[in-house]
Amino acid sequence: MSFDQTCKTIVADAGVNIPEIDCKTVLDAMEAGEPMPIIIDIRPEVERIEEGLIPGALHIPTGILACAVDEICESDADLDRPVLCQCRSGKRSLTGTQILKQSGFRCALSLRGGIKEWQALGGPVEMPRG
């Protein structure tokens, strides 16, 4: 197998065994007043500025996610809380979720469809102040 084929296989398999949740499920839970997961927006700053942020989400870009575990949890008990990783379309969040799982989070999920799907379903978004 060539290097190029190996890379394509790795990328194609990125979503395997990574738990995902769809935007509608999260929005329905939010509307019902259920406790929300910790939401981590892993997009670069420029995307957050252009597209906004899910209210209450932490903005921790992928590149520093593994180093930011202390920002996400204060104790070992927090490792059991649901943590939702979110990007623009739901692809990069698979990688972010993998990083969270490897960092010890037992209930890390990827938001399928990302902020694009979230907005398409009418989910709230906060725009940064200029």
JSON list of C-alpha atoms in Angstrom, two decimals:
[
{"chain": "A", "resi": 1, "resn": "MET", "atom": "CA", "xyz": [0.00, 0.00, 0.00]},
{"chain": "A", "resi": 2, "resn": "SER", "atom": "CA", "xyz": [1.37, 3.42, -0.95]},
{"chain": "A", "resi": 3, "resn": "PHE", "atom": "CA", "xyz": [1.76, 6.32, 1.45]},
{"chain": "A", "resi": 4, "resn": "ASP", "atom": "CA", "xyz": [-1.04, 8.18, -0.36]},
{"chain": "A", "resi": 5, "resn": "GLN", "atom": "CA", "xyz": [-3.40, 5.21, -0.01]},
{"chain": "A", "resi": 6, "resn": "THR", "atom": "CA", "xyz": [-2.48, 4.82, 3.66]},
{"chain": "A", "resi": 7, "resn": "CYS", "atom": "CA", "xyz": [-3.29, 8.48, 4.35]},
{"chain": "A", "resi": 8, "resn": "LYS", "atom": "CA", "xyz": [-6.61, 8.21, 2.52]},
{"chain": "A", "resi": 9, "resn": "THR", "atom": "CA", "xyz": [-7.49, 5.11, 4.56]},
{"chain": "A", "resi": 10, "resn": "ILE", "atom": "CA", "xyz": [-6.66, 6.87, 7.83]},
{"chain": "A", "resi": 11, "resn": "VAL", "atom": "CA", "xyz": [-8.81, 9.86, 6.89]},
{"chain": "A", "resi": 12, "resn": "ALA", "atom": "CA", "xyz": [-11.68, 7.63, 5.72]},
{"chain": "A", "resi": 13, "resn": "ASP", "atom": "CA", "xyz": [-11.57, 5.69, 8.99]},
{"chain": "A", "resi": 14, "resn": "ALA", "atom": "CA", "xyz": [-11.47, 8.83, 11.17]},
{"chain": "A", "resi": 15, "resn": "GLY", "atom": "CA", "xyz": [-15.16, 8.54, 12.03]},
{"chain": "A", "resi": 16, "resn": "VAL", "atom": "CA", "xyz": [-15.07, 4.86, 12.93]},
{"chain": "A", "resi": 17, "resn": "ASN", "atom": "CA", "xyz": [-15.83, 4.21, 16.61]},
{"chain": "A", "resi": 18, "resn": "ILE", "atom": "CA", "xyz": [-16.20, 7.91, 17.39]},
{"chain": "A", "resi": 19, "resn": "PRO", "atom": "CA", "xyz": [-19.60, 8.50, 18.96]},
{"chain": "A", "resi": 20, "resn": "GLU", "atom": "CA", "xyz": [-21.65, 11.22, 17.30]},
{"chain": "A", "resi": 21, "resn": "ILE", "atom": "CA", "xyz": [-24.82, 13.03, 18.26]},
{"chain": "A", "resi": 22, "resn": "ASP", "atom": "CA", "xyz": [-27.03, 14.95, 15.86]},
{"chain": "A", "resi": 23, "resn": "CYS", "atom": "CA", "xyz": [-27.87, 18.63, 16.25]},
{"chain": "A", "resi": 24, "resn": "LYS", "atom": "CA", "xyz": [-31.61, 18.02, 16.54]},
{"chain": "A", "resi": 25, "resn": "THR", "atom": "CA", "xyz": [-31.13, 15.80, 19.60]},
{"chain": "A", "resi": 26, "resn": "VAL", "atom": "CA", "xyz": [-29.06, 18.48, 21.33]},
{"chain": "A", "resi": 27, "resn": "LEU", "atom": "CA", "xyz": [-31.47, 21.26, 20.35]},
{"chain": "A", "resi": 28, "resn": "ASP", "atom": "CA", "xyz": [-34.45, 19.23, 21.58]},
{"chain": "A", "resi": 29, "resn": "ALA", "atom": "CA", "xyz": [-32.71, 18.63, 24.91]},
{"chain": "A", "resi": 30, "resn": "MET", "atom": "CA", "xyz": [-31.87, 22.33, 25.15]},
{"chain": "A", "resi": 31, "resn": "GLU", "atom": "CA", "xyz": [-35.49, 23.30, 24.44]},
{"chain": "A", "resi": 32, "resn": "ALA", "atom": "CA", "xyz": [-36.70, 20.82, 27.08]},
{"chain": "A", "resi": 33, "resn": "GLY", "atom": "CA", "xyz": [-34.41, 22.45, 29.66]},
{"chain": "A", "resi": 34, "resn": "GLU", "atom": "CA", "xyz": [-32.24, 19.38, 30.11]},
{"chain": "A", "resi": 35, "resn": "PRO", "atom": "CA", "xyz": [-28.70, 19.81, 31.41]},
{"chain": "A", "resi": 36, "resn": "MET", "atom": "CA", "xyz": [-26.40, 20.58, 28.50]},
{"chain": "A", "resi": 37, "resn": "PRO", "atom": "CA", "xyz": [-23.06, 18.92, 27.83]},
{"chain": "A", "resi": 38, "resn": "ILE", "atom": "CA", "xyz": [-19.86, 20.90, 27.88]},
{"chain": "A", "resi": 39, "resn": "ILE", "atom": "CA", "xyz": [-19.58, 22.14, 24.30]},
{"chain": "A", "resi": 40, "resn": "ILE", "atom": "CA", "xyz": [-16.13, 22.69, 22.87]},
{"chain": "A", "resi": 41, "resn": "ASP", "atom": "CA", "xyz": [-15.78, 24.59, 19.60]},
{"chain": "A", "resi": 42, "resn": "ILE", "atom": "CA", "xyz": [-12.52, 23.40, 18.04]},
{"chain": "A", "resi": 43, "resn": "ARG", "atom": "CA", "xyz": [-12.56, 25.68, 14.98]},
{"chain": "A", "resi": 44, "resn": "PRO", "atom": "CA", "xyz": [-9.84, 28.23, 14.33]},
{"chain": "A", "resi": 45, "resn": "GLU", "atom": "CA", "xyz": [-10.51, 31.76, 15.57]},
{"chain": "A", "resi": 46, "resn": "VAL", "atom": "CA", "xyz": [-11.30, 33.09, 12.09]},
{"chain": "A", "resi": 47, "resn": "GLU", "atom": "CA", "xyz": [-14.18, 30.60, 11.65]},
{"chain": "A", "resi": 48, "resn": "ARG", "atom": "CA", "xyz": [-15.58, 31.45, 15.08]},
{"chain": "A", "resi": 49, "resn": "ILE", "atom": "CA", "xyz": [-15.56, 35.15, 14.19]},
{"chain": "A", "resi": 50, "resn": "GLU", "atom": "CA", "xyz": [-17.21, 34.55, 10.81]},
{"chain": "A", "resi": 51, "resn": "GLU", "atom": "CA", "xyz": [-19.82, 31.99, 11.89]},
{"chain": "A", "resi": 52, "resn": "GLY", "atom": "CA", "xyz": [-20.39, 32.64, 15.59]},
{"chain": "A", "resi": 53, "resn": "LEU", "atom": "CA", "xyz": [-20.35, 30.35, 18.60]},
{"chain": "A", "resi": 54, "resn": "ILE", "atom": "CA", "xyz": [-22.95, 28.13, 20.22]},
{"chain": "A", "resi": 55, "resn": "PRO", "atom": "CA", "xyz": [-23.92, 29.96, 23.45]},
{"chain": "A", "resi": 56, "resn": "GLY", "atom": "CA", "xyz": [-21.92, 28.68, 26.41]},
{"chain": "A", "resi": 57, "resn": "ALA", "atom": "CA", "xyz": [-19.40, 26.81, 24.25]},
{"chain": "A", "resi": 58, "resn": "LEU", "atom": "CA", "xyz": [-15.73, 26.92, 25.10]},
{"chain": "A", "resi": 59, "resn": "HIS", "atom": "CA", "xyz": [-13.52, 27.93, 22.20]},
{"chain": "A", "resi": 60, "resn": "ILE", "atom": "CA", "xyz": [-10.48, 25.64, 22.25]},
{"chain": "A", "resi": 61, "resn": "PRO", "atom": "CA", "xyz": [-8.94, 25.10, 18.79]},
{"chain": "A", "resi": 62, "resn": "THR", "atom": "CA", "xyz": [-7.87, 21.58, 17.89]},
{"chain": "A", "resi": 63, "resn": "GLY", "atom": "CA", "xyz": [-4.17, 22.44, 18.05]},
{"chain": "A", "resi": 64, "resn": "ILE", "atom": "CA", "xyz": [-4.30, 23.12, 21.80]},
{"chain": "A", "resi": 65, "resn": "LEU", "atom": "CA", "xyz": [-7.15, 20.80, 22.80]},
{"chain": "A", "resi": 66, "resn": "ALA", "atom": "CA", "xyz": [-4.94, 18.09, 24.33]},
{"chain": "A", "resi": 67, "resn": "CYS", "atom": "CA", "xyz": [-3.17, 20.72, 26.45]},
{"chain": "A", "resi": 68, "resn": "ALA", "atom": "CA", "xyz": [-6.41, 22.35, 27.63]},
{"chain": "A", "resi": 69, "resn": "VAL", "atom": "CA", "xyz": [-7.91, 19.51, 29.66]},
{"chain": "A", "resi": 70, "resn": "ASP", "atom": "CA", "xyz": [-7.63, 21.60, 32.83]},
{"chain": "A", "resi": 71, "resn": "GLU", "atom": "CA", "xyz": [-9.86, 24.27, 31.24]},
{"chain": "A", "resi": 72, "resn": "ILE", "atom": "CA", "xyz": [-12.54, 21.66, 30.58]},
{"chain": "A", "resi": 73, "resn": "CYS", "atom": "CA", "xyz": [-12.56, 19.78, 33.85]},
{"chain": "A", "resi": 74, "resn": "GLU", "atom": "CA", "xyz": [-11.70, 20.65, 37.42]},
{"chain": "A", "resi": 75, "resn": "SER", "atom": "CA", "xyz": [-11.81, 17.14, 38.89]},
{"chain": "A", "resi": 76, "resn": "ASP", "atom": "CA", "xyz": [-11.83, 13.51, 37.84]},
{"chain": "A", "resi": 77, "resn": "ALA", "atom": "CA", "xyz": [-15.63, 13.52, 38.23]},
{"chain": "A", "resi": 78, "resn": "ASP", "atom": "CA", "xyz": [-15.81, 15.96, 35.30]},
{"chain": "A", "resi": 79, "resn": "LEU", "atom": "CA", "xyz": [-14.31, 13.27, 33.07]},
{"chain": "A", "resi": 80, "resn": "ASP", "atom": "CA", "xyz": [-17.71, 11.52, 33.27]},
{"chain": "A", "resi": 81, "resn": "ARG", "atom": "CA", "xyz": [-19.69, 14.60, 32.15]},
{"chain": "A", "resi": 82, "resn": "PRO", "atom": "CA", "xyz": [-20.83, 14.63, 28.52]},
{"chain": "A", "resi": 83, "resn": "VAL", "atom": "CA", "xyz": [-18.48, 16.70, 26.37]},
{"chain": "A", "resi": 84, "resn": "LEU", "atom": "CA", "xyz": [-19.55, 17.68, 22.88]},
{"chain": "A", "resi": 85, "resn": "CYS", "atom": "CA", "xyz": [-16.91, 18.54, 20.29]},
{"chain": "A", "resi": 86, "resn": "GLN", "atom": "CA", "xyz": [-18.08, 20.87, 17.51]},
{"chain": "A", "resi": 87, "resn": "CYS", "atom": "CA", "xyz": [-16.57, 22.24, 14.29]},
{"chain": "A", "resi": 88, "resn": "ARG", "atom": "CA", "xyz": [-17.98, 23.72, 11.06]},
{"chain": "A", "resi": 89, "resn": "SER", "atom": "CA", "xyz": [-19.33, 20.56, 9.41]},
{"chain": "A", "resi": 90, "resn": "GLY", "atom": "CA", "xyz": [-18.77, 17.68, 11.84]},
{"chain": "A", "resi": 91, "resn": "LYS", "atom": "CA", "xyz": [-15.60, 16.25, 10.32]},
{"chain": "A", "resi": 92, "resn": "ARG", "atom": "CA", "xyz": [-12.82, 17.88, 12.36]},
{"chain": "A", "resi": 93, "resn": "SER", "atom": "CA", "xyz": [-14.86, 17.33, 15.50]},
{"chain": "A", "resi": 94, "resn": "LEU", "atom": "CA", "xyz": [-14.30, 13.60, 15.03]},
{"chain": "A", "resi": 95, "resn": "THR", "atom": "CA", "xyz": [-10.58, 14.25, 15.56]},
{"chain": "A", "resi": 96, "resn": "GLY", "atom": "CA", "xyz": [-11.33, 16.52, 18.51]},
{"chain": "A", "resi": 97, "resn": "THR", "atom": "CA", "xyz": [-13.52, 13.86, 20.08]},
{"chain": "A", "resi": 98, "resn": "GLN", "atom": "CA", "xyz": [-10.73, 11.32, 19.65]},
{"chain": "A", "resi": 99, "resn": "ILE", "atom": "CA", "xyz": [-8.33, 13.70, 21.43]},
{"chain": "A", "resi": 100, "resn": "LEU", "atom": "CA", "xyz": [-10.81, 14.13, 24.29]},
{"chain": "A", "resi": 101, "resn": "LYS", "atom": "CA", "xyz": [-11.32, 10.38, 24.62]},
{"chain": "A", "resi": 102, "resn": "GLN", "atom": "CA", "xyz": [-7.55, 9.84, 24.70]},
{"chain": "A", "resi": 103, "resn": "SER", "atom": "CA", "xyz": [-7.34, 12.57, 27.36]},
{"chain": "A", "resi": 104, "resn": "GLY", "atom": "CA", "xyz": [-9.64, 10.56, 29.63]},
{"chain": "A", "resi": 105, "resn": "PHE", "atom": "CA", "xyz": [-13.13, 11.90, 28.86]},
{"chain": "A", "resi": 106, "resn": "ARG", "atom": "CA", "xyz": [-15.45, 8.92, 29.05]},
{"chain": "A", "resi": 107, "resn": "CYS", "atom": "CA", "xyz": [-18.46, 10.58, 27.40]},
{"chain": "A", "resi": 108, "resn": "ALA", "atom": "CA", "xyz": [-16.95, 12.57, 24.53]},
{"chain": "A", "resi": 109, "resn": "LEU", "atom": "CA", "xyz": [-19.19, 13.03, 21.49]},
{"chain": "A", "resi": 110, "resn": "SER", "atom": "CA", "xyz": [-18.88, 14.70, 18.11]},
{"chain": "A", "resi": 111, "resn": "LEU", "atom": "CA", "xyz": [-21.64, 17.03, 16.90]},
{"chain": "A", "resi": 112, "resn": "ARG", "atom": "CA", "xyz": [-22.71, 15.59, 13.55]},
{"chain": "A", "resi": 113, "resn": "GLY", "atom": "CA", "xyz": [-23.15, 18.37, 10.98]},
{"chain": "A", "resi": 114, "resn": "GLY", "atom": "CA", "xyz": [-21.30, 20.99, 13.04]},
{"chain": "A", "resi": 115, "resn": "ILE", "atom": "CA", "xyz": [-22.33, 24.60, 13.33]},
{"chain": "A", "resi": 116, "resn": "LYS", "atom": "CA", "xyz": [-23.65, 24.59, 9.76]},
{"chain": "A", "resi": 117, "resn": "GLU", "atom": "CA", "xyz": [-26.32, 22.01, 10.63]},
{"chain": "A", "resi": 118, "resn": "TRP", "atom": "CA", "xyz": [-26.90, 23.69, 14.01]},
{"chain": "A", "resi": 119, "resn": "GLN", "atom": "CA", "xyz": [-27.70, 27.00, 12.29]},
{"chain": "A", "resi": 120, "resn": "ALA", "atom": "CA", "xyz": [-29.77, 25.31, 9.56]},
{"chain": "A", "resi": 121, "resn": "LEU", "atom": "CA", "xyz": [-32.01, 23.90, 12.32]},
{"chain": "A", "resi": 122, "resn": "GLY", "atom": "CA", "xyz": [-32.36, 27.32, 13.96]},
{"chain": "A", "resi": 123, "resn": "GLY", "atom": "CA", "xyz": [-29.94, 26.68, 16.81]},
{"chain": "A", "resi": 124, "resn": "PRO", "atom": "CA", "xyz": [-28.84, 29.79, 18.70]},
{"chain": "A", "resi": 125, "resn": "VAL", "atom": "CA", "xyz": [-25.48, 31.33, 17.82]},
{"chain": "A", "resi": 126, "resn": "GLU", "atom": "CA", "xyz": [-23.65, 34.22, 19.45]},
{"chain": "A", "resi": 127, "resn": "MET", "atom": "CA", "xyz": [-21.71, 36.50, 17.13]},
{"chain": "A", "resi": 128, "resn": "PRO", "atom": "CA", "xyz": [-18.50, 38.00, 18.51]},
{"chain": "A", "resi": 129, "resn": "ARG", "atom": "CA", "xyz": [-18.57, 41.70, 19.26]},
{"chain": "A", "resi": 130, "resn": "GLY", "atom": "CA", "xyz": [-16.47, 43.74, 16.89]}
]
